[in-house]
GROMACS .gro file of C-alpha atoms in nm:
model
  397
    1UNK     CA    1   7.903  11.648   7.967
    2UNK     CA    2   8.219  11.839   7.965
    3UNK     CA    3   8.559  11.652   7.820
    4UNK     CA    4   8.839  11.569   8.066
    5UNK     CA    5   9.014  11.296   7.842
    6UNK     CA    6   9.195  11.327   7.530
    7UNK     CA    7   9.344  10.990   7.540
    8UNK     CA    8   9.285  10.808   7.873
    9UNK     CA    9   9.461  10.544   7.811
   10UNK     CA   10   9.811  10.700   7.864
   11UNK     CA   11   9.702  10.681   8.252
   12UNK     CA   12   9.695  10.325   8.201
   13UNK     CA   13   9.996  10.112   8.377
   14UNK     CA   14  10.054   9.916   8.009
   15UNK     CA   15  10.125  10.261   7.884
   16UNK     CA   16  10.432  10.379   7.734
   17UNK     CA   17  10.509  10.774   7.729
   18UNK     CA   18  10.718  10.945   7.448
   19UNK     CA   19  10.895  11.097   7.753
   20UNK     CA   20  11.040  10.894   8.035
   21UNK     CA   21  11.136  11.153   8.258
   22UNK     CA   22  11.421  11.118   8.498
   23UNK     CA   23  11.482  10.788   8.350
   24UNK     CA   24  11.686  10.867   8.075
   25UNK     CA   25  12.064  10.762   8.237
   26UNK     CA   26  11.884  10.371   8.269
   27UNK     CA   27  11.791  10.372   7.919
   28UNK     CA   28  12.134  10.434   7.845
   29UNK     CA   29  12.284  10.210   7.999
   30UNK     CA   30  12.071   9.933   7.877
   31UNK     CA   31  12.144  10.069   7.507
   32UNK     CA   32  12.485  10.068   7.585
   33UNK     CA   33  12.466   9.650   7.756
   34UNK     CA   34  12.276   9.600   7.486
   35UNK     CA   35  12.417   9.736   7.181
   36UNK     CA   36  12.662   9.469   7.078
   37UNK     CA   37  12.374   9.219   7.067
   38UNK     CA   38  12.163   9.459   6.877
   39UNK     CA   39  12.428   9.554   6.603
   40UNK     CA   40  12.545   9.185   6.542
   41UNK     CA   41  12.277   8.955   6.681
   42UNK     CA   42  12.377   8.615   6.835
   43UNK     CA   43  12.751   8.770   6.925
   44UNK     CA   44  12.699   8.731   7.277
   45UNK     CA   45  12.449   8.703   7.562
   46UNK     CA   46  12.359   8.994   7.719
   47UNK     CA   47  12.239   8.986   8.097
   48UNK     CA   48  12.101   9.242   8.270
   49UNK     CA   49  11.869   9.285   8.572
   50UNK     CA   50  11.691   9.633   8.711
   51UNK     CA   51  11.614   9.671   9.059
   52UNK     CA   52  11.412   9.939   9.253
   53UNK     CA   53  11.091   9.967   9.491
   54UNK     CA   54  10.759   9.942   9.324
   55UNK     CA   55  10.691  10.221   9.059
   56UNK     CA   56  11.017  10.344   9.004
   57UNK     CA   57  11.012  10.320   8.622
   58UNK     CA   58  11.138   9.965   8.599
   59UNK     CA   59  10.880   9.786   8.376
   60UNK     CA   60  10.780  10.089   8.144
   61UNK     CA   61  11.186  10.169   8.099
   62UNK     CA   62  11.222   9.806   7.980
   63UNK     CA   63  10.917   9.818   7.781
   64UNK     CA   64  11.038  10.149   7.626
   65UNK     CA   65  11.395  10.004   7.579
   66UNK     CA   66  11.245   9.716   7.413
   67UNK     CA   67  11.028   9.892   7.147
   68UNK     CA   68  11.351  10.121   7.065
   69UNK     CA   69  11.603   9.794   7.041
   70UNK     CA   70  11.314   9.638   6.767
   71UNK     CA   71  11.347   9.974   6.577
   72UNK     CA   72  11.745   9.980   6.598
   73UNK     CA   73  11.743   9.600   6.461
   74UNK     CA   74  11.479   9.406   6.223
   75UNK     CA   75  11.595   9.072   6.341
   76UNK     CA   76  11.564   9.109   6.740
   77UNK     CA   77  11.224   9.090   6.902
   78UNK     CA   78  11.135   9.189   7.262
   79UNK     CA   79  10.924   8.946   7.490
   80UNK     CA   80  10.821   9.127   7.810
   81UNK     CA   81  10.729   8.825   8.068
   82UNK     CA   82  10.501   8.893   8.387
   83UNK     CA   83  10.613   8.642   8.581
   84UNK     CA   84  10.317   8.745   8.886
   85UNK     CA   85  10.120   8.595   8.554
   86UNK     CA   86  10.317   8.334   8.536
   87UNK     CA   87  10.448   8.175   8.813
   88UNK     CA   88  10.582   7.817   8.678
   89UNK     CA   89  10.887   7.734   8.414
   90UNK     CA   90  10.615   7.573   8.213
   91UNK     CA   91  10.423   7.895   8.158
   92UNK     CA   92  10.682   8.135   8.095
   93UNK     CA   93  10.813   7.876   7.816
   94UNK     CA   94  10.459   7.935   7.681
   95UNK     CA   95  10.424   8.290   7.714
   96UNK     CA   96  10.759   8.335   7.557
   97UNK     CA   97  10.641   8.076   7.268
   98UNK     CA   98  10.310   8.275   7.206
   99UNK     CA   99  10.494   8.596   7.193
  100UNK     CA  100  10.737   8.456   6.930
  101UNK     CA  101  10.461   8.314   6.730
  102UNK     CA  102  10.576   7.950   6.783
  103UNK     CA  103  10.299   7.722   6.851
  104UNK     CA  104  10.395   7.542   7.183
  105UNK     CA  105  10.132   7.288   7.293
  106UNK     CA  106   9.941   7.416   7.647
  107UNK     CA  107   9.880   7.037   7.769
  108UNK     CA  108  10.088   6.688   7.765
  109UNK     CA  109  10.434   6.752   7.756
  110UNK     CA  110  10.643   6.784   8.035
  111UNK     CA  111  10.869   7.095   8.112
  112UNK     CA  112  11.201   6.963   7.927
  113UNK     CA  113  10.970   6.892   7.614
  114UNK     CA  114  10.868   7.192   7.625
  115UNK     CA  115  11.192   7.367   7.645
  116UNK     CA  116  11.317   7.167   7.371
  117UNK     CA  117  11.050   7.251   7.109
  118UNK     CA  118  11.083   7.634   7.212
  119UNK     CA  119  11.462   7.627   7.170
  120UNK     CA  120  11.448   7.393   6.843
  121UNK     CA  121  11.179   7.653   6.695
  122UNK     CA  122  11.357   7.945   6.753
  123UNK     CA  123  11.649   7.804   6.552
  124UNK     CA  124  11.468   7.691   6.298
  125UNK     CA  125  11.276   8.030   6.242
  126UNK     CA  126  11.585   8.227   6.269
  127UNK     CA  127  11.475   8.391   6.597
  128UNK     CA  128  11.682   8.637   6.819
  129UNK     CA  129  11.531   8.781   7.115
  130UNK     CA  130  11.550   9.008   7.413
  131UNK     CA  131  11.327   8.824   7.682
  132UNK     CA  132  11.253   9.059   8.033
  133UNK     CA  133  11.132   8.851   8.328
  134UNK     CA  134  10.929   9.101   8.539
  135UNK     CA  135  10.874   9.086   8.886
  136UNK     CA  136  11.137   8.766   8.858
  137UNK     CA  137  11.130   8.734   9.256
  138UNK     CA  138  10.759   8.561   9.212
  139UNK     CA  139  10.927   8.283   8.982
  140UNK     CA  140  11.184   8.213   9.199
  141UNK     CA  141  10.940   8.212   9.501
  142UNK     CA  142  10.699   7.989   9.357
  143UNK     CA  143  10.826   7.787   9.129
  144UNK     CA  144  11.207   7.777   9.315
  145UNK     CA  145  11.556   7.892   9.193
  146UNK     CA  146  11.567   7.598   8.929
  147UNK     CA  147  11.366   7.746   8.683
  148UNK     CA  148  11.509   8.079   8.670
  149UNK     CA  149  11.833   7.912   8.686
  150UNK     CA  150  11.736   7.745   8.361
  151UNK     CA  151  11.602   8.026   8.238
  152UNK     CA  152  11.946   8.208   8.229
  153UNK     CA  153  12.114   7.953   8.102
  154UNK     CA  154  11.882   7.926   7.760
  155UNK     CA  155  12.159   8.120   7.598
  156UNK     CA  156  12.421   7.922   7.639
  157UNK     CA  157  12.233   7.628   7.516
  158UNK     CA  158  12.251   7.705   7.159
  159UNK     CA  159  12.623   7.803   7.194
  160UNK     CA  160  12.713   7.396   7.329
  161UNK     CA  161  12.542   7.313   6.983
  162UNK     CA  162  12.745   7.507   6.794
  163UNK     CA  163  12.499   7.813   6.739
  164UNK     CA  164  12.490   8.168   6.815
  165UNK     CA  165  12.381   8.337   7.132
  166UNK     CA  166  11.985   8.360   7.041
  167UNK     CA  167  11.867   8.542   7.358
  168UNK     CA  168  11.940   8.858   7.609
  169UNK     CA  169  11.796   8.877   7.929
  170UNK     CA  170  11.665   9.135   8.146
  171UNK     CA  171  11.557   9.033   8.484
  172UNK     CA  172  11.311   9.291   8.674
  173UNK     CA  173  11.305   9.285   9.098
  174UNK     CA  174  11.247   9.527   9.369
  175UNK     CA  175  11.595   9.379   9.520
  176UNK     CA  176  11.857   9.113   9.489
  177UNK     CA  177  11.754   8.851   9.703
  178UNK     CA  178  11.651   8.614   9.422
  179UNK     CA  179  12.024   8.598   9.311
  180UNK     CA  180  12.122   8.513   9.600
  181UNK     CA  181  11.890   8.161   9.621
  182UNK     CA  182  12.066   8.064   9.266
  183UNK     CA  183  12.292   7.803   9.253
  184UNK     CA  184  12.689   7.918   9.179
  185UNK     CA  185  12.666   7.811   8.795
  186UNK     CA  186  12.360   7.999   8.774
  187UNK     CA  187  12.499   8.318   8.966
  188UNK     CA  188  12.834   8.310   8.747
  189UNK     CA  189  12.616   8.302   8.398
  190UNK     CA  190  12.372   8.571   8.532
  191UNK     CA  191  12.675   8.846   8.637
  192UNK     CA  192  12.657   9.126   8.825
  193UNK     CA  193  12.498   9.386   8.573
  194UNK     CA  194  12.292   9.592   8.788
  195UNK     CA  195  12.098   9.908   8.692
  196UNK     CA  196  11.948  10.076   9.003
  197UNK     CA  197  11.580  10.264   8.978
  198UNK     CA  198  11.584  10.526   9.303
  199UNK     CA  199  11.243  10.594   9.427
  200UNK     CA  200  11.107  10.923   9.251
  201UNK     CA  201  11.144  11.254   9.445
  202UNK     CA  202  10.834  11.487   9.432
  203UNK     CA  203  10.948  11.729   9.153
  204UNK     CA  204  11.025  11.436   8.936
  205UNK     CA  205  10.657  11.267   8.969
  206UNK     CA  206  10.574  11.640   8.946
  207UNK     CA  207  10.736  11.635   8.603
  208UNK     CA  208  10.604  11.262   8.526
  209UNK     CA  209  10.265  11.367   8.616
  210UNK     CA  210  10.287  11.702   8.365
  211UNK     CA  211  10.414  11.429   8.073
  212UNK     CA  212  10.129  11.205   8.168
  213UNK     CA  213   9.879  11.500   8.184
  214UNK     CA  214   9.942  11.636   7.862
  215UNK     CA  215   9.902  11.327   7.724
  216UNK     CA  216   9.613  11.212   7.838
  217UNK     CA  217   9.405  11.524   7.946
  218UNK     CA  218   9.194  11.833   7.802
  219UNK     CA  219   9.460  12.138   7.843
  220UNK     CA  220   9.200  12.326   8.065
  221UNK     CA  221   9.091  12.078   8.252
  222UNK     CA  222   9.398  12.055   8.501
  223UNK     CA  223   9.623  12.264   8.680
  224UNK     CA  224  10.014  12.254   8.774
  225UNK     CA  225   9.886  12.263   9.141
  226UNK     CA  226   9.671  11.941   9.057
  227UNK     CA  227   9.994  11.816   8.971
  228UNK     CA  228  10.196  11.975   9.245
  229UNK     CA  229   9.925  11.829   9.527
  230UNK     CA  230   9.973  11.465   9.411
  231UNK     CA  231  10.323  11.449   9.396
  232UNK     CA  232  10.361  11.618   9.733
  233UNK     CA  233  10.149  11.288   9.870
  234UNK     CA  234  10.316  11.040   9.609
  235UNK     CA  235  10.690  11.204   9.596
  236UNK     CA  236  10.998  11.084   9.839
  237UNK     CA  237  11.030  11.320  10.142
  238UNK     CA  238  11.304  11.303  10.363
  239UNK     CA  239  11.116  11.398  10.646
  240UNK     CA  240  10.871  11.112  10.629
  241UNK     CA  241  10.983  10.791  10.637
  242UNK     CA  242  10.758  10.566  10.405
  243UNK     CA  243  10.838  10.288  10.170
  244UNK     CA  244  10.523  10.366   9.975
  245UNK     CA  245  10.639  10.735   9.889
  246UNK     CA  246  10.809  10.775   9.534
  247UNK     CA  247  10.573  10.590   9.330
  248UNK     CA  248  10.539  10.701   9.039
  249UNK     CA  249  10.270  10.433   8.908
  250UNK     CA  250  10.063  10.550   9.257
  251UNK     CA  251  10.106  10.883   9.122
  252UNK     CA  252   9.948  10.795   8.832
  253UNK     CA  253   9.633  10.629   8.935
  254UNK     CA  254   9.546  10.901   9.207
  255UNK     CA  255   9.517  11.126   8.888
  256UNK     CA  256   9.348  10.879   8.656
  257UNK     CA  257   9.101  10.844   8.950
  258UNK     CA  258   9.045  11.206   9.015
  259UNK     CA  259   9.058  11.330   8.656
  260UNK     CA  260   8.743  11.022   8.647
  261UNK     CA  261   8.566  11.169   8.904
  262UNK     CA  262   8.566  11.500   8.782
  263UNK     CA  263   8.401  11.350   8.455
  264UNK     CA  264   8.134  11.165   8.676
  265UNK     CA  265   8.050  11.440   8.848
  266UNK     CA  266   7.994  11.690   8.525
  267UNK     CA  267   8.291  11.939   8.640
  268UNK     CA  268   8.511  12.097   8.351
  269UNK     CA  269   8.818  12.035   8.566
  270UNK     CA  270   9.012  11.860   8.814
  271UNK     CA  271   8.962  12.050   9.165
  272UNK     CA  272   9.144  11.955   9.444
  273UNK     CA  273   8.851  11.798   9.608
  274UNK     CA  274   8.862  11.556   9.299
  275UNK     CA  275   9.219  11.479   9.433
  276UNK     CA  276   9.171  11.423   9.798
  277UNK     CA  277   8.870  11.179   9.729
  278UNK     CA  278   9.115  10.994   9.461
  279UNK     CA  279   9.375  10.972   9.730
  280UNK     CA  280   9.090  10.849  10.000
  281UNK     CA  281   9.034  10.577   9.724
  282UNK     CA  282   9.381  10.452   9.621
  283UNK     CA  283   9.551  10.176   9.650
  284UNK     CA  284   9.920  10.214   9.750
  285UNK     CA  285  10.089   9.882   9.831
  286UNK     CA  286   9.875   9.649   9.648
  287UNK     CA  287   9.811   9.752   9.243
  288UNK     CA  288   9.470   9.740   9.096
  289UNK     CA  289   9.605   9.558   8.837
  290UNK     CA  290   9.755   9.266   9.061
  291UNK     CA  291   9.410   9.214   9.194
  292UNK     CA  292   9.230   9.221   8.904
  293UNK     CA  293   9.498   8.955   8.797
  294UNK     CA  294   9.390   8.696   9.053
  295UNK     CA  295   9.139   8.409   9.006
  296UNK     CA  296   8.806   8.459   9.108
  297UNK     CA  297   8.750   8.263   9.363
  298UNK     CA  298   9.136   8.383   9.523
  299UNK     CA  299   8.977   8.774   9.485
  300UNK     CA  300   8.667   8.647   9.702
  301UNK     CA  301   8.858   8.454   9.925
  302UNK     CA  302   9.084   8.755  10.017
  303UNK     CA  303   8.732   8.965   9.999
  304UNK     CA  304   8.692   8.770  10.314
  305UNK     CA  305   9.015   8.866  10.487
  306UNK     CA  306   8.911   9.230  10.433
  307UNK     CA  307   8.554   9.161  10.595
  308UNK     CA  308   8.649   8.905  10.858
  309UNK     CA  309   8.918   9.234  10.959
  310UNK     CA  310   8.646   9.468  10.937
  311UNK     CA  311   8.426   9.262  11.168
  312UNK     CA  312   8.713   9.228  11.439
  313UNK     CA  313   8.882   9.608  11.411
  314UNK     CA  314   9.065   9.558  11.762
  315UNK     CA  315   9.239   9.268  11.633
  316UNK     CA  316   9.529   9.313  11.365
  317UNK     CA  317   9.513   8.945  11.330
  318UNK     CA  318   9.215   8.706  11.245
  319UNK     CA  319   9.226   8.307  11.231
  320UNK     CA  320   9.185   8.143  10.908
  321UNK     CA  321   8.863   7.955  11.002
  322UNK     CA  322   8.726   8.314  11.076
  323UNK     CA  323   8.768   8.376  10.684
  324UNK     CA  324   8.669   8.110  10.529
  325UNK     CA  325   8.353   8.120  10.730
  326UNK     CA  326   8.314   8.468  10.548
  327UNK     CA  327   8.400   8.312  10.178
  328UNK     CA  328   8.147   8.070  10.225
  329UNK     CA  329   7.885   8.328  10.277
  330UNK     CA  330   8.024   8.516  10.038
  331UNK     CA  331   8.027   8.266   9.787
  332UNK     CA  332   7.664   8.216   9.854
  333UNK     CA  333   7.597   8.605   9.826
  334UNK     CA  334   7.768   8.563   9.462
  335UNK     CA  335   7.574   8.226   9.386
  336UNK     CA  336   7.959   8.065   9.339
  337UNK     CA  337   7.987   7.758   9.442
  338UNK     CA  338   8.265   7.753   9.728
  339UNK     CA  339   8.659   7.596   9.689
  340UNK     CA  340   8.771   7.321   9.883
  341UNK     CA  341   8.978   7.385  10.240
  342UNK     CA  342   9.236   7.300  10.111
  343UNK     CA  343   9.234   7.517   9.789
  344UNK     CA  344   9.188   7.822  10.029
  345UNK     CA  345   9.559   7.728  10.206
  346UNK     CA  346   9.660   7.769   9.836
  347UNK     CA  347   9.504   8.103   9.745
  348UNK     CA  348   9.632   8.174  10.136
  349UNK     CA  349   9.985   8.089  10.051
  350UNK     CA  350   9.986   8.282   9.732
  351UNK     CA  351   9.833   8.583   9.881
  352UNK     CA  352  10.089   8.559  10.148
  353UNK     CA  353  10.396   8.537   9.855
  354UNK     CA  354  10.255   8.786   9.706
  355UNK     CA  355  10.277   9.050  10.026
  356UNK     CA  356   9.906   9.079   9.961
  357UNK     CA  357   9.861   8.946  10.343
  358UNK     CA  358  10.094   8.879  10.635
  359UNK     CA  359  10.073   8.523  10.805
  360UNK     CA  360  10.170   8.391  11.145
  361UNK     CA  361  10.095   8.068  11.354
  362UNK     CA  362   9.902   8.166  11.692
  363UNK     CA  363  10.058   8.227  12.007
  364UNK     CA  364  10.025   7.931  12.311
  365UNK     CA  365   9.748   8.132  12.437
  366UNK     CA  366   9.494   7.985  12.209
  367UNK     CA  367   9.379   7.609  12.153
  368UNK     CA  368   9.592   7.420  11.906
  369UNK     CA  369   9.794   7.584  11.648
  370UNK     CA  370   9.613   7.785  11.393
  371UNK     CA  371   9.706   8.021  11.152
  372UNK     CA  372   9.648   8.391  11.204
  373UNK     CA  373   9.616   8.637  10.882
  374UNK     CA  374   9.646   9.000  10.869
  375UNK     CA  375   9.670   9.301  10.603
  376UNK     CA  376   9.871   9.590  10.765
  377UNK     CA  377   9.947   9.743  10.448
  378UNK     CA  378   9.602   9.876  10.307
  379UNK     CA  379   9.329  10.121  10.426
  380UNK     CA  380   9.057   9.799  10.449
  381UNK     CA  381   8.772   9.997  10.372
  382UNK     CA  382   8.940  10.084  10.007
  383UNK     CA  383   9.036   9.736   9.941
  384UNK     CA  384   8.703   9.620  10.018
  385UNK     CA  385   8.536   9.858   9.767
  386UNK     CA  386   8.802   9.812   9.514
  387UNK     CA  387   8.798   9.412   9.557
  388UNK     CA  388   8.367   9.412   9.525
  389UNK     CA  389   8.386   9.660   9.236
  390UNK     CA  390   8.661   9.375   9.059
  391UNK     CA  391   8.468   9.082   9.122
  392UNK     CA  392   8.120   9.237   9.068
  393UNK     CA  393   8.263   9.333   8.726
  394UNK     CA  394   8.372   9.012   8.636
  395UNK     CA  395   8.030   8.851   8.720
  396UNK     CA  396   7.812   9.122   8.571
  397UNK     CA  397   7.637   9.202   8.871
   0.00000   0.00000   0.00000
């Protein structure tokens, strides 16, 4: 079988390029917020948040930043949070304990014990630490302005005691509407330290896509048109108006995807074909990644959504009852044994927070008051293959 794939992993969102193209001013400027923490750790408490649609460079410039600042000093460390992972105070205490190597128990003790240990360990181990909250907004949504709140204020705990500053922050949105549901205190601690990620045009994912590309792929077995036909679909346009365009990260997986069907299919190369099918197949506004980070049974319940749309396709809406009718079977089809009604409003809200599905409550027209779900955002048919092909995995069927 001929090679496409030198190193397929730098296709991979967790991947982190030698290049960051177009990117380069951001990194800068978090250096330069940064650099006074870095040279004398514990000096002060550095705040900083990045905001910018989905795949603008956000999360790989902080992850990039962050490998650089533990290079620059020996005695910071860089703790890169997903906080669609982890959704409560509790477990990003954890998270931020397990990447510090500080055993923090995962059962009986409340939230404030919790904090305490974590912020008596770190002084006792001589810690300091950049921490980056990604995708902050789902915190704050879930879990309520409190517990970022306290969060930004973890700093300043150590200086009441009469310590040094032992953490910077770096909070990652798409905008600033999570500041705005902070209390004063918090708002004053956070600042207004804002470094902006514009959506990419198409000759910079054109240029992202050539860094990628060399990375990751045989030298003949792609093109610059390859290149130059997905970031004409992925790239900002002025003359189409679409929230979607200027991904960089969508970008990416249309060529992981067609560079993987071009090995399936035996060819030495990546034809255009290869592309359009990719594209056909491609998530935009929901990442494989997010899915794939769901429970189970939340994966098959929205599954359900998908099918229960399918089944009704002159209706952009469907009731809830209509869908978990469909889990059930499904569940059955997948030998699972089913969640409770009221576990489904949970997966239902989360889904919702997550903008993986839009809810309403029904118009007067229908009996009683019910709740009416829709996905406007996605090509159903994809998201039903991509959703099977997830959960199928992760039963081994």
């Amino acid at each position: 079988m001929p090679r496409i794939f030198k190193n397929e992993a730098a296709l991979t969102p967790e991947y982190i390029p030698g290049k960051l193209p177009h990117r380069e001013e951001q990194l800068k400027q978090l250096e330069a917020y940064f650099s006074g923490f870095l040279e004398n750790p514990g000096s002060m408490y550095p705040k900083v948040i990045l905001i910018g649609r989905p795949g603008s460079g956000k999360t790989v410039t902080s992850r990039k930043f962050g490998n650089h600042a533990m290079k620059l000093s020996n005695m910071v460390r860089y703790v890169h949070v997903s906080c669609f992972l982890n959704r409560t105070l509790s477990s990003v205490l954890k998270d931020i304990g397990v990447q510090l190597n500080i055993a923090i128990p995962k059962r009986g003790y409340s939230t404030e014990e919790l904090l305490k240990m974590l912020l008596d360990m770190v002084r006792e181990k001589n810690i300091y630490a950049i921490v980056a909250l990604d995708d902050v907004f789902h915190l704050v949504n879930n879990s309520g302005p409190h517990a970022l709140g306290t969060l930004i204020r973890l700093g300043e705990e150590y200086v009441s005691r009469g310590d040094k500053y032992r953490f910077g922050i770096i909070l990652i949105s798409q905008d600033l509407s999570f500041r705005d549901q902070l209390d004063r205190s918090s708002q004053s601690s956070l600042g207004n330290t804002v470094i902006r990620f514009e959506p990419y045009t198409k000759d910079q994912i054109f240029e992202i896509l050539l860094v990628r590309a060399q990375e990751a792929l045989i030298d003949d077995a792609y093109d610059e048109e390859i290149l130059e036909m997905i970031a004409d679909v992925a790239g900002i346009d002025e003359k189409v108006l679409d929230d979607h365009r200027g991904d960089a990260r969508y970008a990416i997986d249309i060529l992981w995807r067609a560079s993987k069907l071009a090995e399936i299919k035996g060819a030495d190369r990546i034809l255009p074909e290869h592309v359009r099918e990719a594209i056909k197949n491609t998530l935009r506004g929901i990442r494989s990644d997010e899915l794939r980070m769901l429970p189970l049974h939340e994966k098959i319940f929205l599954l359900a959504i998908v099918k229960s749309l399918m089944k009704n396709p002159n209706s952009p809406y469907i009731p809830f009852g209509i869908a978990e009718d469909e889990y059930k079977m499904l569940c059955e089809q997948y030998n699972e044994e089913p969640r409770k009604h009221t576990q489904l409003w949970e997966y239902l809200r989360d889904l919702n927070l997550k903008g993986f599905v839009e809810t309403r409550t029904s118009s007067k027209g229908m009996r009683g008051r019910t709740t009416l779900v829709s996905i406007p955002s996605e090509p159903l048919m994809t998201l039903d293959e991509e959703l099977r092909r997830i959960i199928e995995g992760e039963l081994g069927t």
